[in-house]
PDB file of C-alpha atoms in Angstrom:
ATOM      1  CA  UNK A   1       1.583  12.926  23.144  1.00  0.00           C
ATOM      2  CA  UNK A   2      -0.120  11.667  20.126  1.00  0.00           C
ATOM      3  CA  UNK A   3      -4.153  10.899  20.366  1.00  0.00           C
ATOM      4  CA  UNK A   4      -5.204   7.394  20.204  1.00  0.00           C
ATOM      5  CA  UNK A   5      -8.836   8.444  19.317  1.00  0.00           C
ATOM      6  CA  UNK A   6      -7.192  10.470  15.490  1.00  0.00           C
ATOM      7  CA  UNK A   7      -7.374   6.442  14.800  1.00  0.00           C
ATOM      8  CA  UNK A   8     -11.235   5.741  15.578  1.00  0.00           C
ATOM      9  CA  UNK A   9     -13.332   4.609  12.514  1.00  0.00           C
ATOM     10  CA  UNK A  10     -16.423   7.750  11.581  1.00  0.00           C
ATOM     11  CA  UNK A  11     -18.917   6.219   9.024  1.00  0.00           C
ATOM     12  CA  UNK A  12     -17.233   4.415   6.198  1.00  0.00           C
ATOM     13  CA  UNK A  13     -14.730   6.775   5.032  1.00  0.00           C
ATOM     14  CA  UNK A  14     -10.721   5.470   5.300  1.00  0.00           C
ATOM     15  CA  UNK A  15      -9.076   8.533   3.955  1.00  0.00           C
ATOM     16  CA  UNK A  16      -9.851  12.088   2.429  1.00  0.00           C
ATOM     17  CA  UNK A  17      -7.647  14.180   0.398  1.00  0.00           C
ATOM     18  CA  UNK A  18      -8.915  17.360   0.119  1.00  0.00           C
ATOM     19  CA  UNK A  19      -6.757  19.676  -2.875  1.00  0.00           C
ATOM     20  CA  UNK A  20      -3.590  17.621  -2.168  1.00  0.00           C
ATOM     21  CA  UNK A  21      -0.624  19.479  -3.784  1.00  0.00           C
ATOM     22  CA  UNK A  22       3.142  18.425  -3.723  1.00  0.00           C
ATOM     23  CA  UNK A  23       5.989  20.236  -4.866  1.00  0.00           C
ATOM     24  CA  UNK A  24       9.233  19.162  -5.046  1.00  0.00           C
ATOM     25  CA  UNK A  25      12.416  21.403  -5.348  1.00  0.00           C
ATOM     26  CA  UNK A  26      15.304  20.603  -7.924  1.00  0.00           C
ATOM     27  CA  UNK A  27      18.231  22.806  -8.701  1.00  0.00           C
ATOM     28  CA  UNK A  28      16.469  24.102 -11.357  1.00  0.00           C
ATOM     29  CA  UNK A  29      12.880  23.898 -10.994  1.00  0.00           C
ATOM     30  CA  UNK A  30       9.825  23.368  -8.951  1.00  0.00           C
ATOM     31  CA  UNK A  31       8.701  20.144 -10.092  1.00  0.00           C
ATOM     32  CA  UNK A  32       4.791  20.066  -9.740  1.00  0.00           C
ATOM     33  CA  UNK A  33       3.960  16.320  -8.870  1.00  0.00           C
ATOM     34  CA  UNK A  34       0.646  16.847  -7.071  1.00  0.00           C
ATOM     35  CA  UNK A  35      -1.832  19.496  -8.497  1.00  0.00           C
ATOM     36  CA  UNK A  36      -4.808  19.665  -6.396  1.00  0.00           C
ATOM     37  CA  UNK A  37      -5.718  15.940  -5.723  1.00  0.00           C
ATOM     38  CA  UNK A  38      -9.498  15.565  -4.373  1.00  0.00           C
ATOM     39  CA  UNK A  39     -10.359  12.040  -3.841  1.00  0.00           C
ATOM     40  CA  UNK A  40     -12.477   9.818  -0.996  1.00  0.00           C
ATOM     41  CA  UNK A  41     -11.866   5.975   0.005  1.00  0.00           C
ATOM     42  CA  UNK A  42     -14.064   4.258   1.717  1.00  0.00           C
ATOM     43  CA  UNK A  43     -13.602   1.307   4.242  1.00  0.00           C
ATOM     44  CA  UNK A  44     -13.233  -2.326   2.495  1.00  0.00           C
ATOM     45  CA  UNK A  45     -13.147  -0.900  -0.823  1.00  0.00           C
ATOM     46  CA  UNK A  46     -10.454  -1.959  -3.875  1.00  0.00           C
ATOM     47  CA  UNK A  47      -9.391   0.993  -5.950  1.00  0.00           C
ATOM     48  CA  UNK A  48      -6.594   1.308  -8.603  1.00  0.00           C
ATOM     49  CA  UNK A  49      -4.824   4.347  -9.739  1.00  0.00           C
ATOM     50  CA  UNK A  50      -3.834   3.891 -13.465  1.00  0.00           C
ATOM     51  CA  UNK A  51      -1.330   6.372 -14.816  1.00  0.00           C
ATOM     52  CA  UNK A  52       2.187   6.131 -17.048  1.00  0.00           C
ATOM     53  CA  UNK A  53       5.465   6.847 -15.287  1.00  0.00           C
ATOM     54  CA  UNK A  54       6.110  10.176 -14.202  1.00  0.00           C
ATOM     55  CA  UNK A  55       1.707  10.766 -13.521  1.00  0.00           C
ATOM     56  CA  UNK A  56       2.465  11.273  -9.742  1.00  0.00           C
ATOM     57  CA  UNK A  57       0.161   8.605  -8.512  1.00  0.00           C
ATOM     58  CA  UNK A  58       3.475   6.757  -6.795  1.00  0.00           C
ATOM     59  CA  UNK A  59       4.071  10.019  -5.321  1.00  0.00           C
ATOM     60  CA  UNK A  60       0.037  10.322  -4.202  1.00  0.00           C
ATOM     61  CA  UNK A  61       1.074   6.925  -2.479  1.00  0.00           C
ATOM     62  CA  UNK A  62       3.870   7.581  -0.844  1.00  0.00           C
ATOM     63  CA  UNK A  63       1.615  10.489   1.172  1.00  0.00           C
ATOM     64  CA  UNK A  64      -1.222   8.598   2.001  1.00  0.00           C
ATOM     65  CA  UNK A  65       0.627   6.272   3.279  1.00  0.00           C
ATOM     66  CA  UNK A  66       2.621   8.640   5.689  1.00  0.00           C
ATOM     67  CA  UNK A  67       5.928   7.882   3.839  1.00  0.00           C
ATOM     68  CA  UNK A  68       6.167  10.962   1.893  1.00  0.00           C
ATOM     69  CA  UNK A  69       4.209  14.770   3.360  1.00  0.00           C
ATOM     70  CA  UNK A  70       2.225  17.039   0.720  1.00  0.00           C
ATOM     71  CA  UNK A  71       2.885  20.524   0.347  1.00  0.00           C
ATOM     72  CA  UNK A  72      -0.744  22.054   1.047  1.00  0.00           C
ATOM     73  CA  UNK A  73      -4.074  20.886   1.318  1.00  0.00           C
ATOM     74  CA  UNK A  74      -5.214  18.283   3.794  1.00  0.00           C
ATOM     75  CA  UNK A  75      -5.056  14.523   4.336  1.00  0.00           C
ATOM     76  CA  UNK A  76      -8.171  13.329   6.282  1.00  0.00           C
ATOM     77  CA  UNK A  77      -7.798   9.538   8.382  1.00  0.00           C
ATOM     78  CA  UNK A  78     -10.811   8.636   9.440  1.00  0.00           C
ATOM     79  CA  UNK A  79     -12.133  11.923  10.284  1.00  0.00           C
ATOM     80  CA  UNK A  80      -9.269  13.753  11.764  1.00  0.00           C
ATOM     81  CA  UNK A  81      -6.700  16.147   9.462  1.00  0.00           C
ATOM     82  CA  UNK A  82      -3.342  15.256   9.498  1.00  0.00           C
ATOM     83  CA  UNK A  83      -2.252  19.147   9.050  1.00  0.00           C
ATOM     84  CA  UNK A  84      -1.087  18.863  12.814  1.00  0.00           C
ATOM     85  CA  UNK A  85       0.388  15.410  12.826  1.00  0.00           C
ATOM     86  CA  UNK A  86       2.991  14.767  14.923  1.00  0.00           C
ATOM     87  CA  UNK A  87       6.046  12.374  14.007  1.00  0.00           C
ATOM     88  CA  UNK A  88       5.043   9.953  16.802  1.00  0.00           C
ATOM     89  CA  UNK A  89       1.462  10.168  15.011  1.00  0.00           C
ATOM     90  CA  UNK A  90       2.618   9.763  11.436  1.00  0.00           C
ATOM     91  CA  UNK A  91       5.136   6.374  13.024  1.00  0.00           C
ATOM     92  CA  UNK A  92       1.665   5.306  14.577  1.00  0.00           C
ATOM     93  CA  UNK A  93      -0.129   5.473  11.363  1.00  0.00           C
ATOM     94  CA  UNK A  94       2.430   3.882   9.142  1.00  0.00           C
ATOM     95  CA  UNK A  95       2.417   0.906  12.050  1.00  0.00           C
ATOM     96  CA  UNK A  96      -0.625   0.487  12.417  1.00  0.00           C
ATOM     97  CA  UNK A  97      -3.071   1.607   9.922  1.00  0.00           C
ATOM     98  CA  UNK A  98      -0.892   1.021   6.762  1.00  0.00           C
ATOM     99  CA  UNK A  99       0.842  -2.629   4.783  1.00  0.00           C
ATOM    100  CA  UNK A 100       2.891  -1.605   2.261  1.00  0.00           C
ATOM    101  CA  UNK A 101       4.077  -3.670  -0.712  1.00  0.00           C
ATOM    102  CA  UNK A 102       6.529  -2.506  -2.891  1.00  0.00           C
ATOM    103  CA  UNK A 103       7.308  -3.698  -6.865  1.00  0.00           C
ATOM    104  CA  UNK A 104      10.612  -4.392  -5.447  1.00  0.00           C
ATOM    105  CA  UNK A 105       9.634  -6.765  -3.161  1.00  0.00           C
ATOM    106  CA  UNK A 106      11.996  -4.831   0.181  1.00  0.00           C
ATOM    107  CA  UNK A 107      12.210  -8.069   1.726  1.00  0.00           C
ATOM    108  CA  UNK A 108      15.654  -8.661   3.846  1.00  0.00           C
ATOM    109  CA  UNK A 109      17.403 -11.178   1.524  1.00  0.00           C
ATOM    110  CA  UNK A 110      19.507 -13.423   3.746  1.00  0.00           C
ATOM    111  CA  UNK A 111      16.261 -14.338   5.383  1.00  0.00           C
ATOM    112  CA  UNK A 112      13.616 -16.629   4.985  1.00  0.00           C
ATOM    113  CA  UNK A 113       9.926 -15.777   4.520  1.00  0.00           C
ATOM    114  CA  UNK A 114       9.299 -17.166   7.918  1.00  0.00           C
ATOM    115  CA  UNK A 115      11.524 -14.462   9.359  1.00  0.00           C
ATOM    116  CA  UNK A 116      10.979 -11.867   7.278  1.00  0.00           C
ATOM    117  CA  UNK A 117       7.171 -11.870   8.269  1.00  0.00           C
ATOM    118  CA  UNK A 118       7.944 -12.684  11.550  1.00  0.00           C
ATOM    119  CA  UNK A 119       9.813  -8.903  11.685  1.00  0.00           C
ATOM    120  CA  UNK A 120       6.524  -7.596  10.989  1.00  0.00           C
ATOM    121  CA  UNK A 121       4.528  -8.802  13.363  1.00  0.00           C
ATOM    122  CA  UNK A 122       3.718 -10.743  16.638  1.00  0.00           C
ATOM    123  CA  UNK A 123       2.259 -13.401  14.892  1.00  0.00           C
ATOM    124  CA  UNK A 124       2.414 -16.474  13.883  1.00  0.00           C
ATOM    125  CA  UNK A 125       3.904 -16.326  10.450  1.00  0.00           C
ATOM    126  CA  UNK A 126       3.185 -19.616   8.693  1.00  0.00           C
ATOM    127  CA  UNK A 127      -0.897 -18.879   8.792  1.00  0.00           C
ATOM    128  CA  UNK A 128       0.230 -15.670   7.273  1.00  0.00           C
ATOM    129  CA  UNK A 129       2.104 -17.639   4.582  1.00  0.00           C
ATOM    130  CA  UNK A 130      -0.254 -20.123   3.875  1.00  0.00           C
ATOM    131  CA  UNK A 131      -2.813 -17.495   3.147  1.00  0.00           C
ATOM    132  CA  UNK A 132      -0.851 -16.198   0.249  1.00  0.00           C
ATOM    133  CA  UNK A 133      -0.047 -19.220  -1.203  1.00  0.00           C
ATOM    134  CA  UNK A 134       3.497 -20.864  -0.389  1.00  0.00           C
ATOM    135  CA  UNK A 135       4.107 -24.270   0.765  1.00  0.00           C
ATOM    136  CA  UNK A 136       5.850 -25.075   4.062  1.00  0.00           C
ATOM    137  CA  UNK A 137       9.327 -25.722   2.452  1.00  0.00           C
ATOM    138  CA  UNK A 138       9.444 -22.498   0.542  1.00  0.00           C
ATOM    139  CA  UNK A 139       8.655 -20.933   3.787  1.00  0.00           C
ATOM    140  CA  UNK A 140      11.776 -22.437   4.764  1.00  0.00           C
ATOM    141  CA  UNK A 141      14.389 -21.205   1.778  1.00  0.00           C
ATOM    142  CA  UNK A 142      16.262 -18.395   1.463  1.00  0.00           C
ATOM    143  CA  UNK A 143      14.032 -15.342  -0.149  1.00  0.00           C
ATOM    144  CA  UNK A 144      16.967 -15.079  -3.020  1.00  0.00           C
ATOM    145  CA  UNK A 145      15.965 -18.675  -3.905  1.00  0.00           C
ATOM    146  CA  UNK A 146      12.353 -17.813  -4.724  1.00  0.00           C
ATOM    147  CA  UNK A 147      10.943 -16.586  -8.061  1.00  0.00           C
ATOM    148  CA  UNK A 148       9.614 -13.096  -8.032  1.00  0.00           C
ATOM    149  CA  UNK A 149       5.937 -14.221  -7.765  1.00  0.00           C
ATOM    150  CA  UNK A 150       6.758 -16.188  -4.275  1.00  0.00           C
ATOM    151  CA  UNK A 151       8.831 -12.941  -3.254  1.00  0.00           C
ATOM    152  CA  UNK A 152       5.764 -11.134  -4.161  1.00  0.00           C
ATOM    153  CA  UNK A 153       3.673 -13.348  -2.586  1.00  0.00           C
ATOM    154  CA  UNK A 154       5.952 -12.935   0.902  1.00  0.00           C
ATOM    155  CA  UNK A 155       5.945  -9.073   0.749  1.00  0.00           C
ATOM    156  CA  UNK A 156       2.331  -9.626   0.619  1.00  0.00           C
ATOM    157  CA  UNK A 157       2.436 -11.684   3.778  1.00  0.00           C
ATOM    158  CA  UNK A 158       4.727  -9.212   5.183  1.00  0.00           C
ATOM    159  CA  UNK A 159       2.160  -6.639   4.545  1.00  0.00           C
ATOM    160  CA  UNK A 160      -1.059  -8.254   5.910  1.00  0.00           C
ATOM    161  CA  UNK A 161       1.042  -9.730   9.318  1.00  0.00           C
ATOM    162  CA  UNK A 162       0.504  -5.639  10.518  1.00  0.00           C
ATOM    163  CA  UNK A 163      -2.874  -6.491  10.237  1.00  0.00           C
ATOM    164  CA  UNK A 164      -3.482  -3.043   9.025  1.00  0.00           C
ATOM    165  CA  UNK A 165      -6.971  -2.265   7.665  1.00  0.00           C
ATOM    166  CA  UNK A 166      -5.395  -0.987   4.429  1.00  0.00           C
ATOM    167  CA  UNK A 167      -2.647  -2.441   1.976  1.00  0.00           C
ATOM    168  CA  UNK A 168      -1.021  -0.015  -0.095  1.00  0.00           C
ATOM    169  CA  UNK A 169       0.369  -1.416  -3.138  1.00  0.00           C
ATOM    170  CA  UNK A 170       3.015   0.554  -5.705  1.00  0.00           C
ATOM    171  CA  UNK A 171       3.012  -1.611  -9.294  1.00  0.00           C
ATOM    172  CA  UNK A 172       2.630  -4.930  -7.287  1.00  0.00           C
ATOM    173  CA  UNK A 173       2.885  -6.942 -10.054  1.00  0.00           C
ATOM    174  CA  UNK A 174       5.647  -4.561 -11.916  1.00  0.00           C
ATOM    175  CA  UNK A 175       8.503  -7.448 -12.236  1.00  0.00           C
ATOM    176  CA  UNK A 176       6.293 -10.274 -12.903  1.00  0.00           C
ATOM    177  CA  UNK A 177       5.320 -12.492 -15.827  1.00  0.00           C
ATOM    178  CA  UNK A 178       1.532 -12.001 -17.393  1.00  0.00           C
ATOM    179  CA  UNK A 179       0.759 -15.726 -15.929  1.00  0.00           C
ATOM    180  CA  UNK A 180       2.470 -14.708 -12.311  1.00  0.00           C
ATOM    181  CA  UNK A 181       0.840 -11.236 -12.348  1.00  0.00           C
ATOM    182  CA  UNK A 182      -2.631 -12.222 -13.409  1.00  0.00           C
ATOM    183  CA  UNK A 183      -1.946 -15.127  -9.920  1.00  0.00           C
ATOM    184  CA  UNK A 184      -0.713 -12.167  -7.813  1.00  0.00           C
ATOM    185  CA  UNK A 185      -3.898 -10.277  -8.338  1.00  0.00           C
ATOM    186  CA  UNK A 186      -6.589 -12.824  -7.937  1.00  0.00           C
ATOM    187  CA  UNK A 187      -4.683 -14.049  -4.673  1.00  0.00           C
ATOM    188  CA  UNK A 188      -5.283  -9.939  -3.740  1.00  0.00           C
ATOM    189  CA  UNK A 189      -9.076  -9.944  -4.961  1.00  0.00           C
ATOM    190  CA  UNK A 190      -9.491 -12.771  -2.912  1.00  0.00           C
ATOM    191  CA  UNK A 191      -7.712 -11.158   0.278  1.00  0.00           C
ATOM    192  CA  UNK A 192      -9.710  -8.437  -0.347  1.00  0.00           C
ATOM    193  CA  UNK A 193     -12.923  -9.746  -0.543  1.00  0.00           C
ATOM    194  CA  UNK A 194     -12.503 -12.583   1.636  1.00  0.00           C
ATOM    195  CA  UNK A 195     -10.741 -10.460   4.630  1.00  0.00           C
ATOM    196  CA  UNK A 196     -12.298  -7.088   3.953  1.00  0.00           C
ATOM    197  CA  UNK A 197      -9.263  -5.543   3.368  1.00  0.00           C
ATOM    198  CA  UNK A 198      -9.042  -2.256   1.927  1.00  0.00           C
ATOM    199  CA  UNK A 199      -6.581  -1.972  -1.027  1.00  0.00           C
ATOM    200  CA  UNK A 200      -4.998   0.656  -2.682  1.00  0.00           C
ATOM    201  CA  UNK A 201      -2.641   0.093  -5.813  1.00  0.00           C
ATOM    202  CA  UNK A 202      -1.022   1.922  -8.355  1.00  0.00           C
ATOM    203  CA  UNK A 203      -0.419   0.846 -11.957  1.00  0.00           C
ATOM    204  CA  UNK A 204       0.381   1.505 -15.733  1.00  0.00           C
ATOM    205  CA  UNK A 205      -1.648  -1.148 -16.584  1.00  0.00           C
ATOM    206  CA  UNK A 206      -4.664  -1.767 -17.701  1.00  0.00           C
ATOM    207  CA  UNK A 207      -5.545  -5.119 -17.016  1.00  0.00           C
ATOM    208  CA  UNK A 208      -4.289  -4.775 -13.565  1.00  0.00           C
ATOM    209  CA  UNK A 209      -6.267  -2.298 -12.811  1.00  0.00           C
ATOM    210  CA  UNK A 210      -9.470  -4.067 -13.856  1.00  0.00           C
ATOM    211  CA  UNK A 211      -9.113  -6.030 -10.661  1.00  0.00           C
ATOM    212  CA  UNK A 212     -10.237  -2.904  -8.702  1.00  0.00           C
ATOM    213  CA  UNK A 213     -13.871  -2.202  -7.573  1.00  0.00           C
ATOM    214  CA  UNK A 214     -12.762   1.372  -9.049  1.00  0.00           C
ATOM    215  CA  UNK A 215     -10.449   2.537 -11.525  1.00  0.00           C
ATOM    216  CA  UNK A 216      -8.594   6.366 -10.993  1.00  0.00           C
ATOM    217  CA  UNK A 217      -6.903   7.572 -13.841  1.00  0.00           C
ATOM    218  CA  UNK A 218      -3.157  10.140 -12.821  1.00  0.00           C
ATOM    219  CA  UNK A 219      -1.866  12.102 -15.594  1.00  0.00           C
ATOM    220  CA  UNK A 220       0.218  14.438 -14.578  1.00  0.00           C
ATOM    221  CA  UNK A 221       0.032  14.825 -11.278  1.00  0.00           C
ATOM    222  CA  UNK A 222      -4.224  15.300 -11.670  1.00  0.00           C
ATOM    223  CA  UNK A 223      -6.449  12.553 -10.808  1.00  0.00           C
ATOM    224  CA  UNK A 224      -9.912  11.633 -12.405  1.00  0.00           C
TER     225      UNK A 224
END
């Protein structure tokens, strides 16, 4: 049985990585993704990690947010290692302590926003909607008839409906227009500071970045 308490708040501090390292085997080499990551975020806060393709800070995502597993050091939650996680504990994490939106949008396509939020969570969904932006009748279309920035906005939704206490965002605004991007993250600095939430995003650009309360730079799989 997994421990309810691994998911009680100590202090301020969200997560830890302590010397994160990640490996990954191909049929030819070890490719070194991670190389000793050692980096603190704290509750509420809005950080960015800036790096080019290829820097490892998707990768650095992926684990933190319990979809990927590093190779050695540790991964603190609120307190408590992860070294001895459980899968029921890493599926109670992702659930509950985690939103995830991805540059690709991963919404179900033959659905609406309505329903695709609605898959997410208990909830009503058209609050959730109307916080990001969209009116009622493109809560009502097809997702395939939307323009990226409304899919954006409804993988946003999607993400916040878990009412997790931390979105984790890979190149959010990756697919998008300058105008739709630069919408995309002032709707998310206003989530965040409005709602508290704490967000995590990774980017090659600059000017996205600058959104953040702090900036992390990844270049090859170190962080500064």
């Amino acid at each position: 049985m997994y421990n309810n308490n691994i998911f009680k708040l100590e202090v301020n501090i969200l997560l830890e990585c302590k010397n994160l390292v990640k490996d990954y085997q191909t049929s030819n080499e070890v490719v070194h993704a991670l190389k000793g990551v050692s980096v603190t975020f704290r509750d509420n806060e809005f950080v960015s990690i800036l790096g080019q393709s290829g820097c490892g800070k998707t990768t650095f995502l992926n684990i933190i947010g319990g979809l990927d597993h590093y190779t050695s050091g540790d991964l603190i939650i609120n307190g408590k290692s992860t070294k001895d996680y459980s899968d029921k504990d890493w599926d109670t994490y992702r659930n509950h302590r985690v939103g995830f939106v991805f540059q690709s949008y991963n919404l179900i396509d033959y659905l609406t926003p309505m329903e695709n939020v609605s898959i997410a969570s208990k909830l009503p969904p058209k609050p959730i909607l109307e916080k990001v932006g969209l009116t009622d009748k493109e809560m009502k279309r097809n997702v395939l008839r939307l323009s990226g920035g409304q899919q954006q906005r409804v993988a946003i939704a999607r993400a916040l409906a878990s009412e997790a206490p931390v979105l984790l965002a890979d190149e959010p605004t990756g697919n998008l227009d300058e105008a739709t991007a630069k919408q995309v993250m002032e709707m998310l600095k206003n989530i965040h500071e409005k709602y508290k939430t704490a967000m995590i995003i990774v980017t090659h650009d600059k000017d996205i970045a600058a959104y953040a309360d702090r900036v992390l730079t990844a270049e090859n799989g170190i962080f500064r």
